[in-house]
Short mmCIF file of C-alpha atoms in Angstrom, two decimals:
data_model
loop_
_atom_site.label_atom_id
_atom_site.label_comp_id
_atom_site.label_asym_id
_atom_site.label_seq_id
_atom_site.Cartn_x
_atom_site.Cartn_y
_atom_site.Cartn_z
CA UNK A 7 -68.17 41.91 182.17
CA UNK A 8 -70.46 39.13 182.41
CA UNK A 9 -70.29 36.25 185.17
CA UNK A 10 -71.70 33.33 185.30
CA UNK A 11 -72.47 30.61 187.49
CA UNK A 12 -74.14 31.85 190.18
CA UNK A 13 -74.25 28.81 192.28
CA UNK A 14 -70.46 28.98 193.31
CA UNK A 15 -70.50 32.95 193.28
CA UNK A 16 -73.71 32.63 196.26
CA UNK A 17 -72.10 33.77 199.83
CA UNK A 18 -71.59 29.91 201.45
CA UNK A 19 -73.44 29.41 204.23
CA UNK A 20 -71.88 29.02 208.23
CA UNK A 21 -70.41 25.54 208.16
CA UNK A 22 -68.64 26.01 204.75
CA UNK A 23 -66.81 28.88 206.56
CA UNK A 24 -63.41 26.53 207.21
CA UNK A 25 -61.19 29.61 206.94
CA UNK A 26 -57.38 28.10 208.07
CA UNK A 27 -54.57 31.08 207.61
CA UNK A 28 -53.32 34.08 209.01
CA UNK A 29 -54.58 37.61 207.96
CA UNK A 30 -56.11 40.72 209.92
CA UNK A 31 -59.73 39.80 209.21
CA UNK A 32 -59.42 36.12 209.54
CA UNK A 33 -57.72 36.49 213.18
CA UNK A 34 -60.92 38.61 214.26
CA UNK A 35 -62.78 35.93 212.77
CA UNK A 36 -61.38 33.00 214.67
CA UNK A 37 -61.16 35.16 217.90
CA UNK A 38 -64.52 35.54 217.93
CA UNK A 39 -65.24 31.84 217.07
CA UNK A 40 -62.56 30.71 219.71
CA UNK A 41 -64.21 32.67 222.49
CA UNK A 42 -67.08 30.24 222.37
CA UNK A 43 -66.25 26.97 220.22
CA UNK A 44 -67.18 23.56 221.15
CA UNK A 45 -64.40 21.13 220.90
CA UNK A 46 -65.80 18.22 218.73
CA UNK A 47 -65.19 14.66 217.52
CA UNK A 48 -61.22 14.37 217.52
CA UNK A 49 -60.08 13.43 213.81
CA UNK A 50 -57.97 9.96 213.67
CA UNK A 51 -54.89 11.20 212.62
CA UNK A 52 -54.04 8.50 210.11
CA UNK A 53 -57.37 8.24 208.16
CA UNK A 54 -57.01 12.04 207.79
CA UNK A 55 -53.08 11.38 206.25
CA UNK A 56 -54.42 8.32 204.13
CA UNK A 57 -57.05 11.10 202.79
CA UNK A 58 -54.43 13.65 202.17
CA UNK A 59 -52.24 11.34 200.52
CA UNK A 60 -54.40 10.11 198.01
CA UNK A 61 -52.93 10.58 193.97
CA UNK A 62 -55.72 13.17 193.68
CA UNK A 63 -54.29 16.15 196.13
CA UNK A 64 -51.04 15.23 194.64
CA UNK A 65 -52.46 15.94 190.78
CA UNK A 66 -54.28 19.03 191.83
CA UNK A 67 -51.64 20.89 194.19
CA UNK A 68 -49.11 20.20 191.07
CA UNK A 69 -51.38 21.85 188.75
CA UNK A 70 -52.22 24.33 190.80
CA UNK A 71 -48.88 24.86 190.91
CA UNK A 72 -47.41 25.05 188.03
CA UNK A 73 -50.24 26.67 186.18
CA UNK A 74 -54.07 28.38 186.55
CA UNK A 75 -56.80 25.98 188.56
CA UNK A 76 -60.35 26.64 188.19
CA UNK A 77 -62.92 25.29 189.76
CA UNK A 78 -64.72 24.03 186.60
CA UNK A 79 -61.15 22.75 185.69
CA UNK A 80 -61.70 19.91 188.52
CA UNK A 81 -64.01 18.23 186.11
CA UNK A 82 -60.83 17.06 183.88
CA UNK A 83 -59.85 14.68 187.44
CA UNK A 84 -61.01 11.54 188.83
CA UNK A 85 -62.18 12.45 192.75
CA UNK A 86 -62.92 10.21 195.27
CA UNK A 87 -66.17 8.21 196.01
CA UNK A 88 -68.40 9.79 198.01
CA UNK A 89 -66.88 13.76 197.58
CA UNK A 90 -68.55 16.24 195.18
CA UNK A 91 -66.62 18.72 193.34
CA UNK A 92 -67.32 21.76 195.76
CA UNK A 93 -66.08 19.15 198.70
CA UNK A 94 -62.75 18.24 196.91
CA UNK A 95 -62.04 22.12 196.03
CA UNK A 96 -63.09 23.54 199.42
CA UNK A 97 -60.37 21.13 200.98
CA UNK A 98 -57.56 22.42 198.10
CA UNK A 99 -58.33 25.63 199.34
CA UNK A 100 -57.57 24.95 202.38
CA UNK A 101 -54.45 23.24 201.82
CA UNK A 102 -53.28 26.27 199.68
CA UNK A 103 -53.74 28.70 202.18
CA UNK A 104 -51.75 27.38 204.77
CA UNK A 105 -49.13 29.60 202.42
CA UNK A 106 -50.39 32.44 201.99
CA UNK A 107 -49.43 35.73 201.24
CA UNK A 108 -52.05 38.27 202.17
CA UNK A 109 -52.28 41.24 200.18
CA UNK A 110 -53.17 44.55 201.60
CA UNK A 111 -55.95 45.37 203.77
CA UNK A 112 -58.19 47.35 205.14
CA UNK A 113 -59.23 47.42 208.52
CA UNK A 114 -62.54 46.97 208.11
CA UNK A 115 -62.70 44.03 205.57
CA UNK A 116 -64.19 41.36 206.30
CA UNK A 117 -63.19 38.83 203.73
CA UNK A 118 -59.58 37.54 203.49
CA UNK A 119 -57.55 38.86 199.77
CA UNK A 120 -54.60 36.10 199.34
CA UNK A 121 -52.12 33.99 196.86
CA UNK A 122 -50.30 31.69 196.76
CA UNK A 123 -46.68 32.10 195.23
CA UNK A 124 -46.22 29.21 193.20
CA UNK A 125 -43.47 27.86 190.78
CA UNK A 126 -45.14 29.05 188.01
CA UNK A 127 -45.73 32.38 189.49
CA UNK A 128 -42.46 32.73 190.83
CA UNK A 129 -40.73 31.89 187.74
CA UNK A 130 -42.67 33.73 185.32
CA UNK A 131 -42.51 36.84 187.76
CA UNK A 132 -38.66 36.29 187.62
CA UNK A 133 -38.66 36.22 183.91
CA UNK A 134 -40.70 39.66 183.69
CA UNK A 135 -38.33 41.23 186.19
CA UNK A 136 -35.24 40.29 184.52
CA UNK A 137 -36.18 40.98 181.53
CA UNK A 138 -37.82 44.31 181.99
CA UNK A 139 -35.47 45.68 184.29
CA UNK A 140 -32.82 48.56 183.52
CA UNK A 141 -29.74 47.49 181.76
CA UNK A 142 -31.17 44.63 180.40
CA UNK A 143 -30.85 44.00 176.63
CA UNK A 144 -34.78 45.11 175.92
CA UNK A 145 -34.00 48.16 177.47
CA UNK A 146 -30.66 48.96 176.15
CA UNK A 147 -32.40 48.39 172.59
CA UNK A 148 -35.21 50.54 173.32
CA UNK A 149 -32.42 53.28 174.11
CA UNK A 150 -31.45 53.81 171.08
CA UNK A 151 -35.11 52.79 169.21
CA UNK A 152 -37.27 54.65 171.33
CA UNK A 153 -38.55 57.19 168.95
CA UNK A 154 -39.43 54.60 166.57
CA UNK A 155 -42.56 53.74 165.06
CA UNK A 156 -41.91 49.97 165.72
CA UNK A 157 -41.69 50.25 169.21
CA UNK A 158 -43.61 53.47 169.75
CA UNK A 159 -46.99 51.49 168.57
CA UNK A 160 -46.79 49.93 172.02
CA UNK A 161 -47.52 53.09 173.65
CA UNK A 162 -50.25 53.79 171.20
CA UNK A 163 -51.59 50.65 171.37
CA UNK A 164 -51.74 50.69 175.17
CA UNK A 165 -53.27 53.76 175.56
CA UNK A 166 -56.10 52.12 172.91
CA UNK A 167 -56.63 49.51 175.51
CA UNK A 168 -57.22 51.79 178.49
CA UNK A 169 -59.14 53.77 176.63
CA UNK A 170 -61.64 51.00 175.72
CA UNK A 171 -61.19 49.78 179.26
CA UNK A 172 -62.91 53.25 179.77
CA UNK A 173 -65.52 52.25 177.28
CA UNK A 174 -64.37 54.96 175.04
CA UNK A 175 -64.35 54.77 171.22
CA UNK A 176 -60.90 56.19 169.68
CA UNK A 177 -59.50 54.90 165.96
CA UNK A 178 -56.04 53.53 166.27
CA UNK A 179 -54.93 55.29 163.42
CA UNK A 180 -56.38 58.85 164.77
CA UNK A 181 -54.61 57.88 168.27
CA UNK A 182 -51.49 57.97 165.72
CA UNK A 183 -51.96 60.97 164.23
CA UNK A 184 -51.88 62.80 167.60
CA UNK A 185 -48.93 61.31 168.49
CA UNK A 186 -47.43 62.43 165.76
CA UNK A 187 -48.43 65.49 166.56
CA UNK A 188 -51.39 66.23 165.27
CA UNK A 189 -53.78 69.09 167.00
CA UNK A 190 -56.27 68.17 169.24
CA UNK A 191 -60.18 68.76 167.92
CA UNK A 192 -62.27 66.90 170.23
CA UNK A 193 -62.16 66.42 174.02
CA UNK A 194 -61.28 63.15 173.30
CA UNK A 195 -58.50 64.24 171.02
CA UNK A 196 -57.30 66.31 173.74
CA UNK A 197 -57.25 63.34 176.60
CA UNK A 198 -55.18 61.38 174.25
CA UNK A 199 -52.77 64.35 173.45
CA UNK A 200 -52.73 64.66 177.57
CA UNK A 201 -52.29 61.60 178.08
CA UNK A 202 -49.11 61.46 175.71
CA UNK A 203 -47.46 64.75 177.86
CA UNK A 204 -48.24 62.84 180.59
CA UNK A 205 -46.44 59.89 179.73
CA UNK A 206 -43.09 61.78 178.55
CA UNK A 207 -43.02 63.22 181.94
CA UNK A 208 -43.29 60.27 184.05
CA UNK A 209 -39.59 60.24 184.05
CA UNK A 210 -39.56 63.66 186.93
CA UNK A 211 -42.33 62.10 188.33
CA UNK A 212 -40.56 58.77 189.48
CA UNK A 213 -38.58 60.64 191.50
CA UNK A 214 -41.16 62.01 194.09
CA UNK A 215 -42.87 59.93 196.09
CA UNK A 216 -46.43 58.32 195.55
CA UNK A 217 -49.24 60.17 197.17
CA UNK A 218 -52.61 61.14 197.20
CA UNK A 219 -51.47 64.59 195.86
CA UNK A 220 -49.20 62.78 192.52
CA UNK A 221 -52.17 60.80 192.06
CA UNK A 222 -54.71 63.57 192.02
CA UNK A 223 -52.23 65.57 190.11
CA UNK A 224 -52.04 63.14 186.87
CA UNK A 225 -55.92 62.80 187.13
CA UNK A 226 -56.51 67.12 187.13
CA UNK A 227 -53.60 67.17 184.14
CA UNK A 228 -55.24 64.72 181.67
CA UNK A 229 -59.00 66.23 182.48
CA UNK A 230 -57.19 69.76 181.51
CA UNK A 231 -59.08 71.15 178.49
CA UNK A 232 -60.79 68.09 178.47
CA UNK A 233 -65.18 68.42 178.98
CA UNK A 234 -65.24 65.36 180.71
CA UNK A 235 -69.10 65.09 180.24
CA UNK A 236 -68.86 64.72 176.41
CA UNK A 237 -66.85 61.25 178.07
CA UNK A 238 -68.72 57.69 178.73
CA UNK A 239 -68.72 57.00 182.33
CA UNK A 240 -66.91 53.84 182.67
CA UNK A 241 -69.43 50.46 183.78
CA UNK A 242 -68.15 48.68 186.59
CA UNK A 243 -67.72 45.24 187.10
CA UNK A 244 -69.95 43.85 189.45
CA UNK A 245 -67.81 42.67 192.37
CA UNK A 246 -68.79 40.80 195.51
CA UNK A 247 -69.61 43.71 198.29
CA UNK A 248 -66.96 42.56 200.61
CA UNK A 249 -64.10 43.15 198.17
CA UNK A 250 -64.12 47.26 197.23
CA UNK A 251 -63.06 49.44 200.56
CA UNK A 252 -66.15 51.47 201.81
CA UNK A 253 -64.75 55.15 200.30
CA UNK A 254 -62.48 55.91 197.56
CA UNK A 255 -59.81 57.76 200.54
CA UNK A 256 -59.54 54.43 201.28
CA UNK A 257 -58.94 52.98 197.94
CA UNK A 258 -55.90 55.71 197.94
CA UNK A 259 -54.43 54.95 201.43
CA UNK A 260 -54.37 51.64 200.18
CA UNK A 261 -52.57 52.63 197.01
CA UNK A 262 -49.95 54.65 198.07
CA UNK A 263 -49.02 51.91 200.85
CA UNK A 264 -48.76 49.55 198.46
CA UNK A 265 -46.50 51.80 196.48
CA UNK A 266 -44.40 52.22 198.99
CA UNK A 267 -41.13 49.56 199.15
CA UNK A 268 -40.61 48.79 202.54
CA UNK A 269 -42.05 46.54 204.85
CA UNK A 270 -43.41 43.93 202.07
CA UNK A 271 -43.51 41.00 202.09
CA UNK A 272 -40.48 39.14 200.04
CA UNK A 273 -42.72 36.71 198.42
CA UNK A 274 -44.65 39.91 196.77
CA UNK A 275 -41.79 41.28 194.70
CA UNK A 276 -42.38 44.71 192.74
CA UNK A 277 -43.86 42.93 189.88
CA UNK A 278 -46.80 41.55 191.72
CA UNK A 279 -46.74 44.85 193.90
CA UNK A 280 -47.80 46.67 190.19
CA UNK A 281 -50.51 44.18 189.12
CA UNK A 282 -51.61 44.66 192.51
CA UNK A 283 -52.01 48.72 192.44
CA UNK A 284 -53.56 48.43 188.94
CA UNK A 285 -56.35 46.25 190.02
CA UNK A 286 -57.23 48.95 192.04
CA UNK A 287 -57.81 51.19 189.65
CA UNK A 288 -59.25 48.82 187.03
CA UNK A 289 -62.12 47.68 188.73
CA UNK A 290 -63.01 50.53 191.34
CA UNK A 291 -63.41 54.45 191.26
CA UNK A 292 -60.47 55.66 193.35
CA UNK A 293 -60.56 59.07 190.96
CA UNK A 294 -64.05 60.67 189.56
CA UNK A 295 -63.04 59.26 186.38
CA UNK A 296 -60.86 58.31 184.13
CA UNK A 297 -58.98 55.41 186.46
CA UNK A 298 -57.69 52.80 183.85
CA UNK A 299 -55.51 55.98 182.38
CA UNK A 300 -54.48 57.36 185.67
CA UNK A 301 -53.45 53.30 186.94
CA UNK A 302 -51.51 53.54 183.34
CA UNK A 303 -49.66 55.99 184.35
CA UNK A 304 -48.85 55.04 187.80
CA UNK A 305 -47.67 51.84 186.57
CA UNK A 306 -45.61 53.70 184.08
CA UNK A 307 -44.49 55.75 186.92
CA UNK A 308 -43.72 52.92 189.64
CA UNK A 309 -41.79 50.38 186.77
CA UNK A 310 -39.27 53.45 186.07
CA UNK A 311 -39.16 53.94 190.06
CA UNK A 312 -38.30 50.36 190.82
CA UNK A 313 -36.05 50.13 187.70
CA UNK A 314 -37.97 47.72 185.20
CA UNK A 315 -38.52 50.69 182.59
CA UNK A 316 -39.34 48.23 180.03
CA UNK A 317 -42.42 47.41 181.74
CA UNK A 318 -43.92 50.98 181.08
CA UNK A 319 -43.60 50.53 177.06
CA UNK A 320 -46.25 47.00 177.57
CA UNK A 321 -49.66 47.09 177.03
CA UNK A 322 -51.60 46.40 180.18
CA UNK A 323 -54.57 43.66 180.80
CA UNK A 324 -56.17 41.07 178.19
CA UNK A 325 -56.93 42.33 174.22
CA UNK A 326 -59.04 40.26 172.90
CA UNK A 327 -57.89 41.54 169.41
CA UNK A 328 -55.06 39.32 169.59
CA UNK A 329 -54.85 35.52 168.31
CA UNK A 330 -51.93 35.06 169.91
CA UNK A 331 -53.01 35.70 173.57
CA UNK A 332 -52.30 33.31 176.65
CA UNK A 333 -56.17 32.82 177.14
CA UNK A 334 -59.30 33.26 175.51
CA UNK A 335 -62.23 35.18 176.32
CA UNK A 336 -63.91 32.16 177.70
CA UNK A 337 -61.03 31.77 179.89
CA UNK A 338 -60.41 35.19 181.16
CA UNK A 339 -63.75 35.32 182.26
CA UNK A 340 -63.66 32.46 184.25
CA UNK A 341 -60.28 33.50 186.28
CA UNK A 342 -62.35 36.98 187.22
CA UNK A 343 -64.90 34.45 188.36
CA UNK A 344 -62.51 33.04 190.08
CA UNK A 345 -60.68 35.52 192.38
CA UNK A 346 -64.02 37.11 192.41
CA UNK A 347 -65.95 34.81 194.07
CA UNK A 348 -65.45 33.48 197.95
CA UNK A 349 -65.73 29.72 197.97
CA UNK A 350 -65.32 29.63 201.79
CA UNK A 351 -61.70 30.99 202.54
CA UNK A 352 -61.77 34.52 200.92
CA UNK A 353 -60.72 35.50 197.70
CA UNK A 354 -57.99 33.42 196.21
CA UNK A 355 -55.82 36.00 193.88
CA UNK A 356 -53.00 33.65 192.68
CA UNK A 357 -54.98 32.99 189.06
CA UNK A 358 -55.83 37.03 188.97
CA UNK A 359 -51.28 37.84 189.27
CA UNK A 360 -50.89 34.31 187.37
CA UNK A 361 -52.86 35.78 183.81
CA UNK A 362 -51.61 39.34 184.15
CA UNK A 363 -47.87 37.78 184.20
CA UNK A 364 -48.38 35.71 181.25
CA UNK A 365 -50.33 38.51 179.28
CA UNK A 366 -47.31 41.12 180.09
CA UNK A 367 -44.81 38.12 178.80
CA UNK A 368 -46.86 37.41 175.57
CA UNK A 369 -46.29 41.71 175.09
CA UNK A 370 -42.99 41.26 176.22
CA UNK A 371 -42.57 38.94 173.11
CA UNK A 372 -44.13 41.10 170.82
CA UNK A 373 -41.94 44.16 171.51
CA UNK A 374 -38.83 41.75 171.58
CA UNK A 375 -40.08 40.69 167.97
CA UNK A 376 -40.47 44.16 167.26
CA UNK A 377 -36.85 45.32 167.95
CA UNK A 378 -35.54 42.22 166.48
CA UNK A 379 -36.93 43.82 163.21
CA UNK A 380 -35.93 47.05 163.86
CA UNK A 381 -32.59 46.20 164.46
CA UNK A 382 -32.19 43.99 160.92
CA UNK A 383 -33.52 47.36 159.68
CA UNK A 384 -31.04 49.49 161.15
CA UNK A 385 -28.38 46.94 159.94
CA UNK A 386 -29.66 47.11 156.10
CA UNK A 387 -29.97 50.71 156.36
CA UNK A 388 -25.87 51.08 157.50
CA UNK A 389 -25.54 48.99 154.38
CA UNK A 390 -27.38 50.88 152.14
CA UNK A 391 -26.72 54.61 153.33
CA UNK A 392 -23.39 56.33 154.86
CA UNK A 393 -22.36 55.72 158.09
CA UNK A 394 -22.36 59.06 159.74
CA UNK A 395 -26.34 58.45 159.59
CA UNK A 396 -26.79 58.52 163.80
CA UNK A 397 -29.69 56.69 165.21
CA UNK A 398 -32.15 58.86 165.57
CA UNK A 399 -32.04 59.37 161.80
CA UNK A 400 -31.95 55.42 161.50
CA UNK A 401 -35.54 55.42 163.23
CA UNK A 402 -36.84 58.40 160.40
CA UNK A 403 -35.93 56.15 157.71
CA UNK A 404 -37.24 53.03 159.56
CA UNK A 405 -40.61 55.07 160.21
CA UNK A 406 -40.87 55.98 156.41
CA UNK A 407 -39.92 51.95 155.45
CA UNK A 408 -43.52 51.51 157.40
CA UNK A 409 -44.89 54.09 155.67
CA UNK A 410 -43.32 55.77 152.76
CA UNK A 411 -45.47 58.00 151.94
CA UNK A 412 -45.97 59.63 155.69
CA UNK A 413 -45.60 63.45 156.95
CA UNK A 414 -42.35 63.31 159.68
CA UNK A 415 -42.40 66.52 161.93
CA UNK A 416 -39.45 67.73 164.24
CA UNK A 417 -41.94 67.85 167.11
CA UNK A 418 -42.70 64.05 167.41
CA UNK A 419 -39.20 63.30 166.97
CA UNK A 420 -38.12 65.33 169.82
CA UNK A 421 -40.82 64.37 172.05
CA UNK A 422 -40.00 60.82 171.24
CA UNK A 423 -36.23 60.70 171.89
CA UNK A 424 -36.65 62.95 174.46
CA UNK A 425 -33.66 65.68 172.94
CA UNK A 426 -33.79 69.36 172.58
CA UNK A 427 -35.83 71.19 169.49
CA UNK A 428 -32.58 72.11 167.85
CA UNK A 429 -30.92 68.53 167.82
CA UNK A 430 -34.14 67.18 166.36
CA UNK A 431 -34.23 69.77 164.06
CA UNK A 432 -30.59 68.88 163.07
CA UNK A 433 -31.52 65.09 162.16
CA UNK A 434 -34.15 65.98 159.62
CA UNK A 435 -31.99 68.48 157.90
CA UNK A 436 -29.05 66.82 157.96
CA UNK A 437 -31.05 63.66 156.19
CA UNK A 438 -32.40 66.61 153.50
CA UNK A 439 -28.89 67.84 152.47
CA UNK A 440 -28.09 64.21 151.69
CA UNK A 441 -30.65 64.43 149.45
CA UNK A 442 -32.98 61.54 151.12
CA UNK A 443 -36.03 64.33 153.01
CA UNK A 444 -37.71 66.65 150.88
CA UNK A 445 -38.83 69.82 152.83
CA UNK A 446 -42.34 70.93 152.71
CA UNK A 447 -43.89 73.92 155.03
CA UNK A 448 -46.98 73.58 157.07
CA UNK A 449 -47.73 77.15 158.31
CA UNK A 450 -44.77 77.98 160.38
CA UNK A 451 -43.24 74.74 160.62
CA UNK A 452 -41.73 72.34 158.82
CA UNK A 453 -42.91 68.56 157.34
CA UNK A 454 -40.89 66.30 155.72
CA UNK A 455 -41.82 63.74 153.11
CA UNK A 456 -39.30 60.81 151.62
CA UNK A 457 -37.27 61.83 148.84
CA UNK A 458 -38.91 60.24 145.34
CA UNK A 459 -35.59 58.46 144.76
CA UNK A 460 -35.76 57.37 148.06
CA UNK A 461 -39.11 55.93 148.25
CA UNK A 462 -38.33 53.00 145.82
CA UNK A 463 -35.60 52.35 147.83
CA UNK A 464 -36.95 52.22 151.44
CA UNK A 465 -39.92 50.28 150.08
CA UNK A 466 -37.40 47.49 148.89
CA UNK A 467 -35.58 47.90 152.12
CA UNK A 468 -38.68 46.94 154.81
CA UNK A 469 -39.78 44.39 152.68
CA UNK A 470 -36.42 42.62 152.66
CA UNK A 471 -36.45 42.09 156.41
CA UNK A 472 -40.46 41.94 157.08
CA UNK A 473 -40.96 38.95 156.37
CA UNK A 474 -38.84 37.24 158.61
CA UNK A 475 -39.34 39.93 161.92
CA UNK A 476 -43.21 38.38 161.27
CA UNK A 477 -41.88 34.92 161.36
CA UNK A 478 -40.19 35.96 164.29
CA UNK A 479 -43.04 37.21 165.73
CA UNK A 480 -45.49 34.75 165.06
CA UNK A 481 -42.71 31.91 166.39
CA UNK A 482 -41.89 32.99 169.58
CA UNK A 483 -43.65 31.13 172.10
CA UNK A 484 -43.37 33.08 176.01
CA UNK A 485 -42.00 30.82 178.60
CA UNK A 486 -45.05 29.64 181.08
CA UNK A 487 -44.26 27.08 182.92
#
C-alpha cells in the first residue's frame, strides 16, 4: 500500500504532544509529565471560549460528525488568521478526544488507539446491525436462497478478495468451479476447497468459545494438504512502529479479549467489535500465514455468535473492482493515512470503523439486490412450473437461468443448503422425472444438465426479470448519513 505525505506521517516533536483523554498509555504519560510540570501562563477564559466558538469548530466538528474528516479535507474551509492547517487540526483533535472510546490495549503501548462514536457512525452501525441480524428479512430470505448461485457468489467473491489481500492470484471462475465441487489440483486449489469446508462448519464452531486454540485450529485446517511454500508471502503494510504489539501471542491475547462480550464498552457495539478483530489480522501476522483467510473466518464465526449471520455472507474490506464503491482508491488511501499516522494525540480510528461500515452497507445492497432478483425468479418459476417444486429445486432452476448450459452435482447442493446426501439427491431426481434434468454419469456419480426443452425456456425466464434486478441494483443508493 503506498502512503504518502510524509510530512504529517513524521513522529511530532515534544511540544506538539497535547495529548487530553483518558487511556492506559496516556495516564502513564501525564503521570510522568505531572510529577514535574511547570504551571504556566493561565489562559483568559473568555478569549479561549471566543476561539472555540468561532463558525469554523462549529463546520468542522459537524463534518466530522456526520461523515469522514481528513486532514487534507481542511483545505475545502476558511481558518482563521494567523493558524496554519496543522494548528487548526491539532486543536480538532483535541476537542474530539475529550470522547473517546479507547480500543484495546496492550500494556506496553505507548501510543493511544481511539474513536470517536459519531452520528454517522452510530447510525450506520445501527443500520448494519439491524439489518444483518437473525430474523431479519435478509436473513429469512437467505434461508430459503442459500444454495443459490445469486447469493452464493458472495461467498465466492469474498474469498477472491482475501485471497488477493494475500497477494494470491486465483480466477473467479476457477474459485467457482471448486465450489461447485470441482477436485482440487493445485495447492492453491486445495486452500480454496479448505477454505469452503471451513466456512460450512463455522456454524459448530460459533458455539465454542474464541481462543488461541480455535484460532490456531482454522489456520492448521486450511494449510492441510496445502504446500504453503508454493504460496506468496503476503507484503505488509508499513505501519508506524508504535501501533503492532511486540509478538504475535500478543496480537492473540488481544484477539480473543476482544472477542469476548463482556466488559465492553457500550459505545463499541459487536459491529465495531468485528471491524476491530479483523484489522488485526489484515495488517499484522498473528498466524505464520495466511491471516486475511483465517480473520474471514473468524468474522464469519463471531457474526453467527453474536446473531448478525447475514454479516458472514458480505465481502470484507475495499474492491477496487467495483464502480459503485463508497470511496475511491485515492480516498481509501488517504483514511489508512489517516488512522495510521499520529498527529499528536495517538491514532484517531473513527475514519478506519467509518469506511469499513459504509463498504459492508454498499455489499449489504448488493446482496439485497441480489435476492430481490432471486425472489422475482422464484415467483416466475411458480408460474411457469407446478407447485410441488420446493425451494431447493427453485434455486437449481434459478442456477441453470444463469447458466443454462452448466453441470449441477448433488454434492454442491447439499453442501450449500446444508441437508443430508439423500434429500439432495431427491431434488435433482425428482426435477428429472418431471422431465426438466437430464441425467448424465461422471464416474460414479451423477451430473445433471437442463433438459433441451427446458433450456429455451429458462433462458426466456432470467431474461424476463434481469433486467430490472440490475436496475435495482444499480439504483439503490446505501444510507450514509
Amino acid at each position: 500500500m503506498l502512503l504518502g505525505n510524509d510530512r504529517m506521517r513524521r513522529a511530532p516533536c515534544c511540544d506538539c504532544r497535547l495529548d487530553l483523554g483518558g487511556g492506559a498509555a496516556m495516564a502513564k504519560r501525564h503521570q510522568a509529565q505531572d510529577e514535574g510540570v511547570v504551571v504556566g501562563r493561565r489562559l483568559e477564559v473568555d478569549d479561549l471560549v471566543a476561539f472555540m466558538s468561532l463558525p469554523i469548530f462549529y463546520e468542522l466538528r459537524t463534518a466530522v460528525d456526520v461523515g469522514i474528516l481528513l486532514f487534507d479535507d481542511l483545505d475545502r474551509f476558511k481558518l482563521p488568521e494567523g493558524y496554519s492547517k496543522e494548528d487548526i487540526w491539532r486543536i480538532l483533535i483535541a476537542i474530539r478526544k475529550q470522547a473517546a472510546v479507547f480500543i484495546p490495549e496492550d500494556p506496553e503501548r505507548e501510543a493511544d488507539m481511539w474513536m470517536v462514536t459519531t452520528s454517522s457512525l452510530s447510525f450506520n452501525s445501527e443500520m448494519l446491525e439491524v439489518r444483518t441480524k437473525a430474523e431479519s428479512s435478509l436473513e429469512r430470505s437467505l434461508r430459503d436462497m442459500q444454495g443459490s448461485p445469486f447469493v452464493t457468489r458472495f461467498i465466492e467473491r469474498t474469498l477472491a478478495c482475501g485471497l488477493a489481500e494475500e497477494g494470491i492470484a486465483a480466477d473467479e471462475e476457477r474459485i467457482h468451479e471448486l465450489f461447485a465441487g470441482a477436485a482440487p489440483q493445485t495447492s492453491v486449489d486445495q486452500l480454496v476447497a479448505n477454505y469452503f469446508r471451513l466456512s460450512n462448519r463455522c456454524d459448530s464452531y460459533a458455539r465454542r468459545e474464541v481462543t488461541h486454540g480455535l484460532i490456531e485450529g482454522l489456520y492448521y485446517e486450511l494449510i492441510e494438504g496445502v504446500d504453503v511454500e508454493e504460496l506468496p508471502e503476503r507484503a505488509l503494510a508499513p505501519l508506524d512502529p508504535r501501533l503492532p504489539p511486540p509478538e504475535s501471542q500478543v496480537l492473540m491475547d488481544l484477539v480473543c479479549q476482544r472477542a469476548r462480550e463482556v466488559g465492553d464498552d457500550m459505545r463499541f457495539g459487536p459491529v465495531l467489535r468485528i471491524i476491530n478483530i479483523s484489522w488485526f489480522f489484515r495488517y499484522f501476522n498473528v498466524l505464520p500465514r495466511l491471516n486475511v483467510l483465517v480473520g474471514l473466518l473468524l468474522r464469519n464465526i463471531l457474526a453467527l455468535k453474536w446473531g448478525f449471520p447475514v454479516l458472514s455472507w458480505l465481502p470484507e474490506g475495499f474492491d477496487p473492482t467495483l464502480g459503485d464503491a463508497p470511496v475511491d482508491a485515492a480516498r481509501y488511501e488517504a483514511v489508512f493515512e489517516h488512522w495510521s499516522t499520529d498527529y499528536g494525540f495517538g491514532f484517531d480510528f473513527t475514519p478506519y470503523f467509518e469506511l469499513n461500515l459504509r463498504l459492508y452497507l454498499r455489499e449489504l445492497e448488493r446482496l439485497a439486490a441480489s435476492i430481490t432478483y432471486l425472489e422475482q425468479l422464484n415467483e416466475q418459476i411458480e408460474r411457469i412450473f407446478e407447485s410441488h417444486i420446493n425451494p431447493r429445486q427453485k434455486s437449481i432452476l434459478a442456477a441453470l437461468c444463469r447458466e443454462p448450459g452448466a453441470i449441477l452435482r448433488i454434492a454442491p447442493h447439499q453442501r450449500s443448503f446444508r441437508i443430508a446426501y439423500g434429500t439432495a439427491r431427491a431434488d435433482f431426481l425428482g426435477l428429472e422425472r418431471e422431465g426438466y434434468l437430464v441425467r448424465e454419469q461422471e464416474g460414479r456419480a451423477f451430473a445433471f444438465r437442463a433438459h433441451p426443452d427446458l433450456q429455451e425456456k429458462i433462458v426466456q425466464l432470467g431474461a424476463a426479470v434481469v433486467g430490472s434486478a440490475e436496475a435495482s441494483l444499480g439504483e439503490g443508493a446505501v444510507v450514509v448519513s
